[in-house]
PDB file of C-alpha atoms in Angstrom:
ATOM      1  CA  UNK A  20       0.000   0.000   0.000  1.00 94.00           C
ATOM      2  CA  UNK A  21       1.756   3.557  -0.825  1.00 96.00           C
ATOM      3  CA  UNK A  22       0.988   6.022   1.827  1.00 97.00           C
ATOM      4  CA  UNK A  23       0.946   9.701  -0.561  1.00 98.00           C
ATOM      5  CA  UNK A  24       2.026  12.978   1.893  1.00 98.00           C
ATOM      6  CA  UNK A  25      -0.097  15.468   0.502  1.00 99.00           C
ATOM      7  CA  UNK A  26       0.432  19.501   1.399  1.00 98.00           C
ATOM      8  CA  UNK A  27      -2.172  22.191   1.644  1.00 98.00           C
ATOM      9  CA  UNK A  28      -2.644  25.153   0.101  1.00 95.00           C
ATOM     10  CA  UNK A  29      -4.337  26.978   3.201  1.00 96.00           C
ATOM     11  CA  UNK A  30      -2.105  29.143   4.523  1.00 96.00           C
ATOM     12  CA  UNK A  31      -0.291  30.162   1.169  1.00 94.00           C
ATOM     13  CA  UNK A  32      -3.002  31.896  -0.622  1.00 91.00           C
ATOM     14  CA  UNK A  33      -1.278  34.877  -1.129  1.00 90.00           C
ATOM     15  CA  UNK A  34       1.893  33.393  -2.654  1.00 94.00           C
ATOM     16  CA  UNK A  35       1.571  33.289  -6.764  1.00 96.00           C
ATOM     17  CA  UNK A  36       0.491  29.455  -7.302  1.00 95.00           C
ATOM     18  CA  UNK A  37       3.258  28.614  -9.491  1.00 95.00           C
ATOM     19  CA  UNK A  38       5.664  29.628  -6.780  1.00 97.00           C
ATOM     20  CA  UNK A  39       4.064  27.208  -4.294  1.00 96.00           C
ATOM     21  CA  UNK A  40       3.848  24.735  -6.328  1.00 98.00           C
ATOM     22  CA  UNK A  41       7.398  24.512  -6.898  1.00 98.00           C
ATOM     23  CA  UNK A  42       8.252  24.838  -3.185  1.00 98.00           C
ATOM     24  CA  UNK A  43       5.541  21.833  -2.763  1.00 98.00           C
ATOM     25  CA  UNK A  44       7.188  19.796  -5.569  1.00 98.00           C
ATOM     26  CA  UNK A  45      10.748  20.980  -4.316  1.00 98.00           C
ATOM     27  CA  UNK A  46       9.920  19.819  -0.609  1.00 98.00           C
ATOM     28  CA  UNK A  47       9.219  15.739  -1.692  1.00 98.00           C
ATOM     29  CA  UNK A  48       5.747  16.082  -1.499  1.00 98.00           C
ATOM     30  CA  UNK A  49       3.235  13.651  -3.480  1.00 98.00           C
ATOM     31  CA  UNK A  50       0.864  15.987  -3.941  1.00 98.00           C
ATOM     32  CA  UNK A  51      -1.576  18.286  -2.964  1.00 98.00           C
ATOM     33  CA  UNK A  52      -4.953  18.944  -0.823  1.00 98.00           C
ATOM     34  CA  UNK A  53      -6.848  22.091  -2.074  1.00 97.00           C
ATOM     35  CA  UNK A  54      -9.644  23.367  -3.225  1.00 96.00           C
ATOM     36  CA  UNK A  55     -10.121  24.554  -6.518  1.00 96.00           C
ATOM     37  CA  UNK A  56      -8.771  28.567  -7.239  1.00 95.00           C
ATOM     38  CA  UNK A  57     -11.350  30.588  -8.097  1.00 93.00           C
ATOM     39  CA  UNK A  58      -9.025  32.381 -10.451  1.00 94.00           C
ATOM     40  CA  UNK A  59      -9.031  30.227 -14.482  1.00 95.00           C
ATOM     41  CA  UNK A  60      -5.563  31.275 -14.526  1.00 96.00           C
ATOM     42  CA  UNK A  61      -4.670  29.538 -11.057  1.00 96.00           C
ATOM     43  CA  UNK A  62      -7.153  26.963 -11.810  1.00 96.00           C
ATOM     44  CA  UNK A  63      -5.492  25.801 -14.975  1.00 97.00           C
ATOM     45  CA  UNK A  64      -1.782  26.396 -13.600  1.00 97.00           C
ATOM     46  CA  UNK A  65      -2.871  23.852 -10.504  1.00 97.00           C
ATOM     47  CA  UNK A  66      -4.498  21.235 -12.895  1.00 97.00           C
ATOM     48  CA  UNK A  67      -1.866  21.581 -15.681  1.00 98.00           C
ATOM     49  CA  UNK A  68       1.208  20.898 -12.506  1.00 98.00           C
ATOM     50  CA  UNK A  69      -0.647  18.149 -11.446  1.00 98.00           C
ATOM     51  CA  UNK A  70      -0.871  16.158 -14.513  1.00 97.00           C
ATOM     52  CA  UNK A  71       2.303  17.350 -15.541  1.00 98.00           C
ATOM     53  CA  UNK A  72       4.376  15.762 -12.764  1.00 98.00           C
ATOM     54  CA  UNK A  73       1.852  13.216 -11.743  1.00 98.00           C
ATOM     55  CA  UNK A  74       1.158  14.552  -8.164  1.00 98.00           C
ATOM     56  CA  UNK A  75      -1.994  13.144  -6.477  1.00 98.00           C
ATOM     57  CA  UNK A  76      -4.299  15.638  -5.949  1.00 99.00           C
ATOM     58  CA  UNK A  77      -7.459  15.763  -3.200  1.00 99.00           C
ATOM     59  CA  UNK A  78     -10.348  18.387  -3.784  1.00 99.00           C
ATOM     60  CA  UNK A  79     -11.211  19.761  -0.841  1.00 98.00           C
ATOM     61  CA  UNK A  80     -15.045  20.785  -1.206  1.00 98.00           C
ATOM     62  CA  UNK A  81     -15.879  23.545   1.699  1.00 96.00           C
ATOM     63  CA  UNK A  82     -17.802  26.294   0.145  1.00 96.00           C
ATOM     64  CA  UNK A  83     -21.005  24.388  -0.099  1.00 97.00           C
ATOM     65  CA  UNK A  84     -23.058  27.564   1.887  1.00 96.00           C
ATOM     66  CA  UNK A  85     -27.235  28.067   2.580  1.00 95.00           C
ATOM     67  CA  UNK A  86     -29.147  29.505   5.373  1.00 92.00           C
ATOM     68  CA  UNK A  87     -31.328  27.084   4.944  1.00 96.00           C
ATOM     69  CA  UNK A  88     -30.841  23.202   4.703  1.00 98.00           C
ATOM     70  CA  UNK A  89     -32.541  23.095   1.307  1.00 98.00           C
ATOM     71  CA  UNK A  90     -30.184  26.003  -0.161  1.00 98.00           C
ATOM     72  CA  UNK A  91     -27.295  24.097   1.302  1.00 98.00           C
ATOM     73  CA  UNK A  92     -28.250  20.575   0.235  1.00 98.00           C
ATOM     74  CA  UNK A  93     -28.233  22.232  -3.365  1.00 98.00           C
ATOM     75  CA  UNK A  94     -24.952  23.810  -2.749  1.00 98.00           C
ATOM     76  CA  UNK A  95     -23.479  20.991  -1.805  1.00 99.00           C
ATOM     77  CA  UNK A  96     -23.710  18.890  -4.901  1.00 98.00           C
ATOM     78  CA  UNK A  97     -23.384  21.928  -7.153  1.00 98.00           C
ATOM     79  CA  UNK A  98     -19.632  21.733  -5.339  1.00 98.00           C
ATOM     80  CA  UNK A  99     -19.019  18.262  -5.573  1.00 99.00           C
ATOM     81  CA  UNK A 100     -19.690  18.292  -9.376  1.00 98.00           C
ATOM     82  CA  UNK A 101     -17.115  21.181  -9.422  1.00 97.00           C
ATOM     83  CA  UNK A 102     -14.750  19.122  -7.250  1.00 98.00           C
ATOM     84  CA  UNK A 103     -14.842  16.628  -9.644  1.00 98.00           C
ATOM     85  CA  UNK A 104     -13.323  18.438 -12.698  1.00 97.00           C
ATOM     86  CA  UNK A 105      -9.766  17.836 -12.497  1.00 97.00           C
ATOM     87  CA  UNK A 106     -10.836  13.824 -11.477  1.00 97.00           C
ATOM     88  CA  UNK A 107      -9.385  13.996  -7.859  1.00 98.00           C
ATOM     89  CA  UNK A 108      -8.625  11.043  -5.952  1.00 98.00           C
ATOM     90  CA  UNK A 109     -11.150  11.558  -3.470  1.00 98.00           C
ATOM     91  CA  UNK A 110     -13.372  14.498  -2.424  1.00 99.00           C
ATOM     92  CA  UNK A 111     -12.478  15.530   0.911  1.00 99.00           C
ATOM     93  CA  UNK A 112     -15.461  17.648   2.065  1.00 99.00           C
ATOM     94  CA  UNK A 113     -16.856  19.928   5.049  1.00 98.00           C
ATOM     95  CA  UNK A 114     -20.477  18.568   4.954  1.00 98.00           C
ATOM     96  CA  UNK A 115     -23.530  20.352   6.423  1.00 98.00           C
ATOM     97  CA  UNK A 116     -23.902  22.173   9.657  1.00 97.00           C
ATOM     98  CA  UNK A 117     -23.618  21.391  13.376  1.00 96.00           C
ATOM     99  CA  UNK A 118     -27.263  22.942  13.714  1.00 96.00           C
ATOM    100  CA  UNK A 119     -28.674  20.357  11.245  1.00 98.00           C
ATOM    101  CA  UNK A 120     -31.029  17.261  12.341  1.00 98.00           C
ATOM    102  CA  UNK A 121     -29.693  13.697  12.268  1.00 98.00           C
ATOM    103  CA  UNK A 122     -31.984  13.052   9.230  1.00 98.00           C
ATOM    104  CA  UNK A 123     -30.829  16.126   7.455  1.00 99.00           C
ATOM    105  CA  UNK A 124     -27.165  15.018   8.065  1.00 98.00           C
ATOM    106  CA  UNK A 125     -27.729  11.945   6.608  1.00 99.00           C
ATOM    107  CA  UNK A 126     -29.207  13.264   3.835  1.00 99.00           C
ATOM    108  CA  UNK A 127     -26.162  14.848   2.688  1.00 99.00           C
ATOM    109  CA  UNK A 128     -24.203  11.647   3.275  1.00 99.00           C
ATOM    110  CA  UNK A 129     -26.949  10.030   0.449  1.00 99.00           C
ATOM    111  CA  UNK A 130     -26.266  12.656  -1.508  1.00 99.00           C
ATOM    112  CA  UNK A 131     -22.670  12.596  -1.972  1.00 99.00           C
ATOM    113  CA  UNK A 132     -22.803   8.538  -1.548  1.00 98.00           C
ATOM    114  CA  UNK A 133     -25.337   8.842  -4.651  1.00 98.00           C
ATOM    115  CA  UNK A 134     -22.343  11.288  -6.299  1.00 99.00           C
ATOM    116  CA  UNK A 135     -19.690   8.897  -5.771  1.00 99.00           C
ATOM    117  CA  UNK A 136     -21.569   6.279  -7.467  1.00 98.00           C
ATOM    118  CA  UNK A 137     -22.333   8.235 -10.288  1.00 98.00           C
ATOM    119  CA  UNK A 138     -18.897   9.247 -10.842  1.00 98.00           C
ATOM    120  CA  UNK A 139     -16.503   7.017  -9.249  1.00 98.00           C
ATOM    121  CA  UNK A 140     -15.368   9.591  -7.078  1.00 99.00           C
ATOM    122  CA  UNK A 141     -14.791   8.491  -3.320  1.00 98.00           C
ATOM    123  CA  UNK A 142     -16.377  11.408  -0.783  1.00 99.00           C
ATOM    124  CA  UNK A 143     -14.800  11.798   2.871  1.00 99.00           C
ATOM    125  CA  UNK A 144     -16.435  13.960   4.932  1.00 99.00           C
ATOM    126  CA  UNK A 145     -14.109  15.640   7.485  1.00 99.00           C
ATOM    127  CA  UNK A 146     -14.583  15.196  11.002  1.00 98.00           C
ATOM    128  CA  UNK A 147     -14.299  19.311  11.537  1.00 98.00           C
ATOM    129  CA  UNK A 148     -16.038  21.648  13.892  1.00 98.00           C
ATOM    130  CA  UNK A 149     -18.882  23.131  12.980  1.00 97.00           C
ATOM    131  CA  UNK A 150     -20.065  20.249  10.310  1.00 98.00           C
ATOM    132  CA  UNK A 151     -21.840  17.154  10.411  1.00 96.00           C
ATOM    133  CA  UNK A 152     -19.501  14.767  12.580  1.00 96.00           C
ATOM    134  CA  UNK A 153     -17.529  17.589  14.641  1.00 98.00           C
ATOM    135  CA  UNK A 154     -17.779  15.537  18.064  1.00 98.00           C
ATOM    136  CA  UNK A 155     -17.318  11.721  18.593  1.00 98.00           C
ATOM    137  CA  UNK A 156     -20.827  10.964  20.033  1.00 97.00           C
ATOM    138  CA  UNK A 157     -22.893  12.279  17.362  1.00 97.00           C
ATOM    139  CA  UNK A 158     -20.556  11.173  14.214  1.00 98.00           C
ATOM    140  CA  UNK A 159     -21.763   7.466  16.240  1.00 98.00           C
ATOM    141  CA  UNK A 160     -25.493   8.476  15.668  1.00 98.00           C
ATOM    142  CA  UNK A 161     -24.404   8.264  11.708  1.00 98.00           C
ATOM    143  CA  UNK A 162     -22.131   5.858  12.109  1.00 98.00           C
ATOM    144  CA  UNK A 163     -24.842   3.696  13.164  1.00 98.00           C
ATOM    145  CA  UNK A 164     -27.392   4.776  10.399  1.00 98.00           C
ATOM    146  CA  UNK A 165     -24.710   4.729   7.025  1.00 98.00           C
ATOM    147  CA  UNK A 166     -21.757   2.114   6.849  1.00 96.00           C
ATOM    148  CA  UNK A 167     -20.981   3.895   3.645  1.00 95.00           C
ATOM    149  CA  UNK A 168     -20.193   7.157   5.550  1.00 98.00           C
ATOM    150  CA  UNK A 169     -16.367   7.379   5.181  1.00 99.00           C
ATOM    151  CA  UNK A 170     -14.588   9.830   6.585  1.00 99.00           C
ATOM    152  CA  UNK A 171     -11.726  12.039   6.844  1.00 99.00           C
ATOM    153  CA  UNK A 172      -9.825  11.695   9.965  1.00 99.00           C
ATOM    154  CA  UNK A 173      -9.208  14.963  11.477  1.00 99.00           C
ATOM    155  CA  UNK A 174      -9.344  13.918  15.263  1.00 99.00           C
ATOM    156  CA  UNK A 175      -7.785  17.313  16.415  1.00 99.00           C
ATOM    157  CA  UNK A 176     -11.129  18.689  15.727  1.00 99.00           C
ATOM    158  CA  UNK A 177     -12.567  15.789  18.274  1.00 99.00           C
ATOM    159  CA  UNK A 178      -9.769  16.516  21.279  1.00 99.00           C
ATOM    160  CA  UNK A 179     -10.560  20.031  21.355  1.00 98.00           C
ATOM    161  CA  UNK A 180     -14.629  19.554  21.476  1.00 98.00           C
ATOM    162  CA  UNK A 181     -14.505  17.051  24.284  1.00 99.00           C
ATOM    163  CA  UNK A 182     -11.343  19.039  25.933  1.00 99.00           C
ATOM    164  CA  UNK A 183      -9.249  15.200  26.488  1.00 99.00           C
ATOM    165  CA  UNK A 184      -7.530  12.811  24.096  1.00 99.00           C
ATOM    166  CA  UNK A 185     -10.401  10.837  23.936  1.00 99.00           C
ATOM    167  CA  UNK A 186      -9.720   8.873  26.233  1.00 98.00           C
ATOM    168  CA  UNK A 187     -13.260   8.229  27.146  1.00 98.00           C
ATOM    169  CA  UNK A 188     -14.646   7.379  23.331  1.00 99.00           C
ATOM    170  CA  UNK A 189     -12.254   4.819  22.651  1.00 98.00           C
ATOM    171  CA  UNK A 190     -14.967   2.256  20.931  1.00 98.00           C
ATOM    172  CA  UNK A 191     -15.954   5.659  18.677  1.00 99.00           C
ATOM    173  CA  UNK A 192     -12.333   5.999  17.682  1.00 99.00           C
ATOM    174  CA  UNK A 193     -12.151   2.280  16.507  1.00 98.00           C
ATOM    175  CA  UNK A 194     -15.433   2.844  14.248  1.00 98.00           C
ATOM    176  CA  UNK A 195     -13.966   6.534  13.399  1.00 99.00           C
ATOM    177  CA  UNK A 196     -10.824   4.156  12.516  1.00 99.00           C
ATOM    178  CA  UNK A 197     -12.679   1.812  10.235  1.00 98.00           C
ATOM    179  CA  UNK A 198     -14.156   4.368   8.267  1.00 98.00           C
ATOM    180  CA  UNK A 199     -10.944   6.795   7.220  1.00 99.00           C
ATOM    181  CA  UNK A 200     -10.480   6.658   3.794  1.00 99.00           C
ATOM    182  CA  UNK A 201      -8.059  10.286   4.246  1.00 99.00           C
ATOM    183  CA  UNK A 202      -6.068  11.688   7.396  1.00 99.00           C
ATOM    184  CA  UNK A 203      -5.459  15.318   7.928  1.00 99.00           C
ATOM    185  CA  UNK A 204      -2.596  15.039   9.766  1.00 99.00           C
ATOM    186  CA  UNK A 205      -2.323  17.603  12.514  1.00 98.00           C
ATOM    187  CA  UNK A 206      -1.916  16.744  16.331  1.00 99.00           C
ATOM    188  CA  UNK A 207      -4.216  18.489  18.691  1.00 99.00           C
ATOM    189  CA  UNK A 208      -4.439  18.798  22.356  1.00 99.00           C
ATOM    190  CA  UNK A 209      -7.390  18.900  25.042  1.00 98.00           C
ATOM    191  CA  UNK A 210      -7.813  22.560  24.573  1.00 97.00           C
ATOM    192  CA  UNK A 211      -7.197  23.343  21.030  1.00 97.00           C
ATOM    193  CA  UNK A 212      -6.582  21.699  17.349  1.00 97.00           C
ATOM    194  CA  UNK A 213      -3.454  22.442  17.397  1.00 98.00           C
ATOM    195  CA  UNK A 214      -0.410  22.507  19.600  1.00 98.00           C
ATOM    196  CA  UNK A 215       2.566  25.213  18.705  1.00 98.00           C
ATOM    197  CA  UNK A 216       5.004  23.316  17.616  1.00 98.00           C
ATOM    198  CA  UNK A 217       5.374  19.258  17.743  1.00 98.00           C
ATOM    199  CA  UNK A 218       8.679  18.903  17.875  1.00 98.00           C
ATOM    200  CA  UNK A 219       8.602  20.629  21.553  1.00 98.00           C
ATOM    201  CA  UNK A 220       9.234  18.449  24.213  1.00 99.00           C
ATOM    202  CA  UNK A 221       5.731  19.178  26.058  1.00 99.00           C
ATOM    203  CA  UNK A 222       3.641  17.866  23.068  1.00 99.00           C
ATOM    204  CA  UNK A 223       5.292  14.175  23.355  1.00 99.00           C
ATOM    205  CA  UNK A 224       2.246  12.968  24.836  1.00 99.00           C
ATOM    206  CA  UNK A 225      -0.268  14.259  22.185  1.00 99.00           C
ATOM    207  CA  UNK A 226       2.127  13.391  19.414  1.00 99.00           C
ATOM    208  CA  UNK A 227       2.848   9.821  20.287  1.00 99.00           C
ATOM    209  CA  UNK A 228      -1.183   9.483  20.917  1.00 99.00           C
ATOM    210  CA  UNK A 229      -1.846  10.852  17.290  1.00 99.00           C
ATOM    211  CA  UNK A 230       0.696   8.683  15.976  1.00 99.00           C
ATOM    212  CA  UNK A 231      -0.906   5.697  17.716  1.00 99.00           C
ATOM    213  CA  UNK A 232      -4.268   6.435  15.786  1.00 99.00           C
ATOM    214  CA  UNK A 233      -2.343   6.878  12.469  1.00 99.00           C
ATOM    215  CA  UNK A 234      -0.570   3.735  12.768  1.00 99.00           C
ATOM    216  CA  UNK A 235      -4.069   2.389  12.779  1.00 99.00           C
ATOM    217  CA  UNK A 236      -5.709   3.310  10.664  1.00 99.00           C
ATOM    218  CA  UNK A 237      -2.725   2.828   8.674  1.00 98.00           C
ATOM    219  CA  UNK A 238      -2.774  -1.112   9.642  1.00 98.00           C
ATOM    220  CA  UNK A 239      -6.457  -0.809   8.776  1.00 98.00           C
ATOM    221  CA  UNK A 240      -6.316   0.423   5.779  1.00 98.00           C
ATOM    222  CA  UNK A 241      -3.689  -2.390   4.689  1.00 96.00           C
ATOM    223  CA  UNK A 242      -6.034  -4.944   5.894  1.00 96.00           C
ATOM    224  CA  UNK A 243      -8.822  -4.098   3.770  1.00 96.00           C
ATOM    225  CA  UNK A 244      -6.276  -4.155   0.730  1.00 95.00           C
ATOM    226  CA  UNK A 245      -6.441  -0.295   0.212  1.00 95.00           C
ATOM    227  CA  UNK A 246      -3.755   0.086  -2.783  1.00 95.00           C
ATOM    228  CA  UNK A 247      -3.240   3.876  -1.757  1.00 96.00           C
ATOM    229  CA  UNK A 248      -3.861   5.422   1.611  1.00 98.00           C
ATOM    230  CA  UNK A 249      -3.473   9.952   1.658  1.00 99.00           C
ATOM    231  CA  UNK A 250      -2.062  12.168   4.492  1.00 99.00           C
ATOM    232  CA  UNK A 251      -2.367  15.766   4.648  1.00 99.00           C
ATOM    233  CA  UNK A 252      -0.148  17.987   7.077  1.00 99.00           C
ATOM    234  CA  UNK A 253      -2.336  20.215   8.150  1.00 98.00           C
ATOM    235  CA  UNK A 254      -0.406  22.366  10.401  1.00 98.00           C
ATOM    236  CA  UNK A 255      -2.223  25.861   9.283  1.00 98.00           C
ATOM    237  CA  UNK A 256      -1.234  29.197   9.417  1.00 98.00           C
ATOM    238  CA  UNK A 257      -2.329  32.301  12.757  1.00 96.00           C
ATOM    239  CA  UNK A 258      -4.736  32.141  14.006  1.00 94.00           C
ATOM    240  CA  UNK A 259      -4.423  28.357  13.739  1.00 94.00           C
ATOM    241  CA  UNK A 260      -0.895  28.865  14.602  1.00 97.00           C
ATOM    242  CA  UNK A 261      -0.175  30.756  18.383  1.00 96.00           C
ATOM    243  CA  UNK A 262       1.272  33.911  17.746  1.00 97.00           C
ATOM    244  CA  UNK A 263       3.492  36.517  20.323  1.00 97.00           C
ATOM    245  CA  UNK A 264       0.861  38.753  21.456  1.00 97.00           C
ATOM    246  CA  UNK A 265       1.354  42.886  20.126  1.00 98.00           C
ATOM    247  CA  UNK A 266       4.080  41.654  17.274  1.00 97.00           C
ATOM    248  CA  UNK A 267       1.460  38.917  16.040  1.00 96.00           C
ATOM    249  CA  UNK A 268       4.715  36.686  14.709  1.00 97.00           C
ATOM    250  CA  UNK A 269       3.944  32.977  14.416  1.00 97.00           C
ATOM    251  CA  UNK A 270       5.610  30.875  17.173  1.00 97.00           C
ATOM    252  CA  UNK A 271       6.711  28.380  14.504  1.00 97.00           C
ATOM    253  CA  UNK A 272       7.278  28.154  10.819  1.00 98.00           C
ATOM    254  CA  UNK A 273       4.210  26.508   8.874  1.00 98.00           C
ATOM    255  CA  UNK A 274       6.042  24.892   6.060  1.00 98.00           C
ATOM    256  CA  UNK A 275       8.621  24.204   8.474  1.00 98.00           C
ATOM    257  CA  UNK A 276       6.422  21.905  10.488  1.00 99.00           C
ATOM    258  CA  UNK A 277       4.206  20.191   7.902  1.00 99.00           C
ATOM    259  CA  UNK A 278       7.575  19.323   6.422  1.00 99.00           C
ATOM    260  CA  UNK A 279       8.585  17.926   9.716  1.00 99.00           C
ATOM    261  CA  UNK A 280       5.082  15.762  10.052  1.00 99.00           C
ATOM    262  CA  UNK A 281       5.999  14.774   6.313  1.00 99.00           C
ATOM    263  CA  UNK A 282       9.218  13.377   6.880  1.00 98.00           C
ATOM    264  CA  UNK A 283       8.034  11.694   9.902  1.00 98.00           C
ATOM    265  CA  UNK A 284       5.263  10.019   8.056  1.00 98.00           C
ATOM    266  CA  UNK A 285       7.102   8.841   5.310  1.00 97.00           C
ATOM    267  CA  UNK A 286      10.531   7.746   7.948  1.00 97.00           C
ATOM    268  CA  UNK A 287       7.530   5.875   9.931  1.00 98.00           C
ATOM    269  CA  UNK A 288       5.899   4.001   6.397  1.00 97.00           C
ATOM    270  CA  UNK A 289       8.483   3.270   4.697  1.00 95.00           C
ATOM    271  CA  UNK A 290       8.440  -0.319   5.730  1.00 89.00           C
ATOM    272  CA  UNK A 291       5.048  -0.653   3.624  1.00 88.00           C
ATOM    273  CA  UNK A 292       5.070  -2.364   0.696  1.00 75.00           C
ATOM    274  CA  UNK A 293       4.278  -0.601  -2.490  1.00 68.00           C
ATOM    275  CA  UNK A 294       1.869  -3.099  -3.695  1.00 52.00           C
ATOM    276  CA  UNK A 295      -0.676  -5.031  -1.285  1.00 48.00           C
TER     277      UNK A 295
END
């Protein structure tokens, strides 16, 4: 199974694409996580890289917007056929709202399960606050209700909702396990998504617990006979990233540290076979 280190664009928005692509590229990474520029210009530049050097690419779908459910419902699979164009890997999306019902929620996971059938198109939806999902005990309710919800494992979003490591949802993790298809791979703590730096001494403990979960979904993944298995370091930019109060400077280097998490991921993997 190849394990592909994908980096985001968040955090780099204001850097001329082809620039960042290169530094990407330049950096060893596989490929990229991002949604899709607004801009033509950007948005052919990004697909044109992509098939040019054969990087894997994941569409992130977040702009799926409605005040109402019905608006969003729309939205939200007028932005998965737009996700769709360059022919991702996956779809990694930010699905509905924290506000909507369980059967609305699971709507939207029969919507983009009926999109992925119709295209071939795997969707994960990200286990992020404020969407369907953003706390262990109700991403159970729809674990319960839809095997075929898959998900993208983003479990810094789940430490900092329930303030521990989870400690206490440990057969939620195991089904939140089972069902990762993607990993955003950024270590959070019991009182935010993300610590300040992980190479500091003081985040050990959350680092070696995320690392834990990776390595099994990791194992998981290989047991099902997964060919291909995608990581995104997600370390993101202030306010994401703690900054020194009145001079606002970032108390670590973003690129810096997503590099770091790449290198460890790939040091950590390389054992895997290529081929299952």
């Amino acid at each position: 199974m190849q394990i592909k280190i994908l980096s985001p664009l968040w955090g780099y928005e204001n850097l001329p694409i082809h620039l960042f692509l290169d530094r990407v590229k330049d950096a060893g990474y596989d490929g990229l996580d991002t949604w899709i520029p607004e801009n033509y210009d950007d948005k052919k530049k990004l697909f044109d890289y992509v098939q040019h050097y054969g990087m894997t690419l994941v569409v992130h779908q977040y702009r799926a917007q409605g005040s109402t459910f019905k608006a969003f419902k729309a939205s939200f699979l007028k932005n998965l056929h737009e996700c769709a164009e360059p022919d991702p890997v996956l779809i990694n999306s930010h699905t509905g709202r924290d506000w909507f019902s369980l059967k609305q929620q699971l709507e939207l996971i029969d919507v983009a399960q009926d999109f992925s059938e119709k295209t071939g198109i795997t969707v994960v939806h990200e286990t992020h606050r404020g969407r369907l999902g953003f706390a262990p005990q109700l991403a159970n309710e729809l674990f319960e209700r839809r095997e075929d919800y898959k998900i993208t494992a983003d479990l810094s979003h789940w430490t900092c909702v329930t303030e521990s490591m989870l400690e206490n949802f440990e057969q939620i993790v195991e089904q939140a396990i089972r069902r990762t298809r993607h990993v955003h791979a950024r270590i959070g703590h019991e009182n935010g998504p993300q610590v300040p730096d992980p190479r500091a001494p003081e985040w050990s403990y959350a680092l070696d617990i995320f690392l834990g979960w990776w390595d099994r979904i990791v194992a998981l993944n290989l047991q099902l006979g997964h060919a291909q298995l995608t990581f995104t370091t997600e370390f993101g930019p202030p306010p994401y990233m703690p900054t020194i109060p009145f001079v606002n400077t970032p108390v670590a280097d973003q690129f810096e540290i997503n590099c770091y998490i790449k290198n460890l991921l790939k040091d950590r993997y390389a054992f895997l076979p290529d081929q299952v």
